[in-house]
mmCIF file of C-alpha atoms in Angstrom:
data_model
loop_
_atom_site.group_PDB
_atom_site.id
_atom_site.type_symbol
_atom_site.label_atom_id
_atom_site.label_comp_id
_atom_site.label_asym_id
_atom_site.label_seq_id
_atom_site.Cartn_x
_atom_site.Cartn_y
_atom_site.Cartn_z
ATOM 1 C CA UNK W 394 21.316 8.707 -11.395
ATOM 2 C CA UNK W 395 18.175 10.002 -13.083
ATOM 3 C CA UNK W 396 15.619 11.222 -10.563
ATOM 4 C CA UNK W 397 12.934 12.881 -12.711
ATOM 5 C CA UNK W 398 11.048 12.005 -15.864
ATOM 6 C CA UNK W 399 8.940 14.418 -17.924
ATOM 7 C CA UNK W 400 5.991 13.523 -20.146
ATOM 8 C CA UNK W 401 3.710 15.440 -22.463
ATOM 9 C CA UNK W 402 0.562 16.245 -20.492
ATOM 10 C CA UNK W 403 -1.891 14.585 -22.875
ATOM 11 C CA UNK W 404 0.101 11.334 -23.086
ATOM 12 C CA UNK W 405 0.482 11.241 -19.317
ATOM 13 C CA UNK W 406 -3.238 11.715 -18.650
ATOM 14 C CA UNK W 407 -4.167 9.220 -21.351
ATOM 15 C CA UNK W 408 -2.183 6.557 -19.486
ATOM 16 C CA UNK W 409 -2.659 7.820 -15.924
ATOM 17 C CA UNK W 410 -6.179 8.830 -15.050
ATOM 18 C CA UNK W 411 -6.718 10.241 -11.550
ATOM 19 C CA UNK W 412 -8.181 6.862 -10.612
ATOM 20 C CA UNK W 413 -5.040 5.036 -11.778
ATOM 21 C CA UNK W 414 -2.797 7.390 -9.817
ATOM 22 C CA UNK W 415 -5.024 7.030 -6.759
ATOM 23 C CA UNK W 416 -4.731 3.238 -6.954
ATOM 24 C CA UNK W 417 -0.929 3.429 -7.268
ATOM 25 C CA UNK W 418 -0.737 5.604 -4.150
ATOM 26 C CA UNK W 419 -3.139 3.408 -2.215
ATOM 27 C CA UNK W 420 -0.901 0.461 -3.107
ATOM 28 C CA UNK W 421 1.909 2.361 -1.353
ATOM 29 C CA UNK W 422 -0.443 2.888 1.622
ATOM 30 C CA UNK W 423 -0.637 6.647 0.999
ATOM 31 C CA UNK W 424 -3.907 8.041 2.353
ATOM 32 C CA UNK W 425 -3.223 11.792 2.210
ATOM 33 C CA UNK W 426 -1.003 13.996 0.085
ATOM 34 C CA UNK W 427 0.112 17.590 -0.148
ATOM 35 C CA UNK W 428 -0.775 19.916 -3.019
ATOM 36 C CA UNK W 429 1.206 23.119 -3.513
ATOM 37 C CA UNK W 430 0.282 25.608 -6.227
ATOM 38 C CA UNK W 431 2.404 28.248 -7.914
ATOM 39 C CA UNK W 432 0.667 31.344 -6.586
ATOM 40 C CA UNK W 433 0.411 30.141 -2.994
ATOM 41 C CA UNK W 434 -3.356 30.512 -2.770
ATOM 42 C CA UNK W 435 -4.055 26.795 -2.974
ATOM 43 C CA UNK W 436 -2.128 24.671 -0.482
ATOM 44 C CA UNK W 437 -3.854 21.505 0.642
ATOM 45 C CA UNK W 438 -3.448 18.336 2.621
ATOM 46 C CA UNK W 439 -6.021 16.135 0.927
ATOM 47 C CA UNK W 440 -7.317 12.604 0.693
ATOM 48 C CA UNK W 441 -5.911 10.499 -2.135
ATOM 49 C CA UNK W 442 -9.538 9.754 -3.073
ATOM 50 C CA UNK W 443 -10.075 13.439 -3.966
ATOM 51 C CA UNK W 444 -6.825 13.899 -5.878
ATOM 52 C CA UNK W 445 -7.057 15.025 -9.508
ATOM 53 C CA UNK W 446 -3.631 16.341 -10.489
ATOM 54 C CA UNK W 447 -3.496 18.696 -13.451
ATOM 55 C CA UNK W 448 -2.389 22.160 -14.492
ATOM 56 C CA UNK W 449 -5.209 24.588 -13.636
ATOM 57 C CA UNK W 450 -3.585 27.905 -14.520
ATOM 58 C CA UNK W 451 -1.126 27.515 -11.639
ATOM 59 C CA UNK W 452 1.721 25.019 -11.691
ATOM 60 C CA UNK W 453 1.232 22.276 -9.129
ATOM 61 C CA UNK W 454 3.328 19.936 -7.026
ATOM 62 C CA UNK W 455 2.041 16.841 -5.213
ATOM 63 C CA UNK W 456 3.841 14.583 -2.734
ATOM 64 C CA UNK W 457 3.192 12.598 0.423
ATOM 65 C CA UNK W 458 4.554 12.911 3.934
ATOM 66 C CA UNK W 459 7.336 10.391 3.236
ATOM 67 C CA UNK W 460 8.682 12.572 0.389
ATOM 68 C CA UNK W 461 9.524 9.470 -1.643
ATOM 69 C CA UNK W 462 7.678 10.583 -4.808
ATOM 70 C CA UNK W 463 6.596 13.819 -6.491
ATOM 71 C CA UNK W 464 4.416 14.871 -9.414
ATOM 72 C CA UNK W 465 4.711 18.296 -11.052
ATOM 73 C CA UNK W 466 2.312 19.899 -13.560
ATOM 74 C CA UNK W 467 3.893 22.636 -15.664
ATOM 75 C CA UNK W 468 2.447 25.508 -17.678
ATOM 76 C CA UNK W 469 4.564 24.151 -20.555
ATOM 77 C CA UNK W 470 2.169 21.217 -21.029
ATOM 78 C CA UNK W 471 4.219 18.631 -19.216
ATOM 79 C CA UNK W 472 3.853 16.346 -16.224
ATOM 80 C CA UNK W 473 7.045 15.364 -14.396
ATOM 81 C CA UNK W 474 7.393 12.389 -12.073
ATOM 82 C CA UNK W 475 10.071 11.793 -9.471
ATOM 83 C CA UNK W 476 11.092 9.235 -6.882
ATOM 84 C CA UNK W 477 8.968 6.095 -6.659
ATOM 85 C CA UNK W 478 6.462 7.502 -9.134
ATOM 86 C CA UNK W 479 9.205 7.907 -11.735
ATOM 87 C CA UNK W 480 10.124 4.255 -11.471
ATOM 88 C CA UNK W 481 6.532 2.992 -11.338
ATOM 89 C CA UNK W 482 6.274 0.203 -13.916
ATOM 90 C CA UNK W 483 3.618 2.070 -15.915
ATOM 91 C CA UNK W 484 5.648 5.279 -16.306
ATOM 92 C CA UNK W 485 8.612 3.306 -17.602
ATOM 93 C CA UNK W 486 6.436 2.246 -20.537
ATOM 94 C CA UNK W 487 5.647 5.829 -21.569
ATOM 95 C CA UNK W 488 7.913 7.751 -23.907
ATOM 96 C CA UNK W 489 9.409 10.963 -22.574
ATOM 97 C CA UNK W 490 9.412 13.941 -24.970
#
């Protein structure tokens, strides 16, 4: 069973703006999510409305309390989806590298 799917960063963001991702999560009734960053300085529990996932010099992971999806931003220029986010109808339309 395939659990993760990686995309080139630019293609991912072209198809999934922060607003689009926020709407997907709201459709799953997610109100808050966790953000973990590579260097440990930035760890947040934040509102979905404030979420803007991207690589900012530190790799990032995002997920909700139910742990049924994950998004990962890599320093290699990729975005990786897992769980429900991997199977979201829109991500299935994107080509993986």
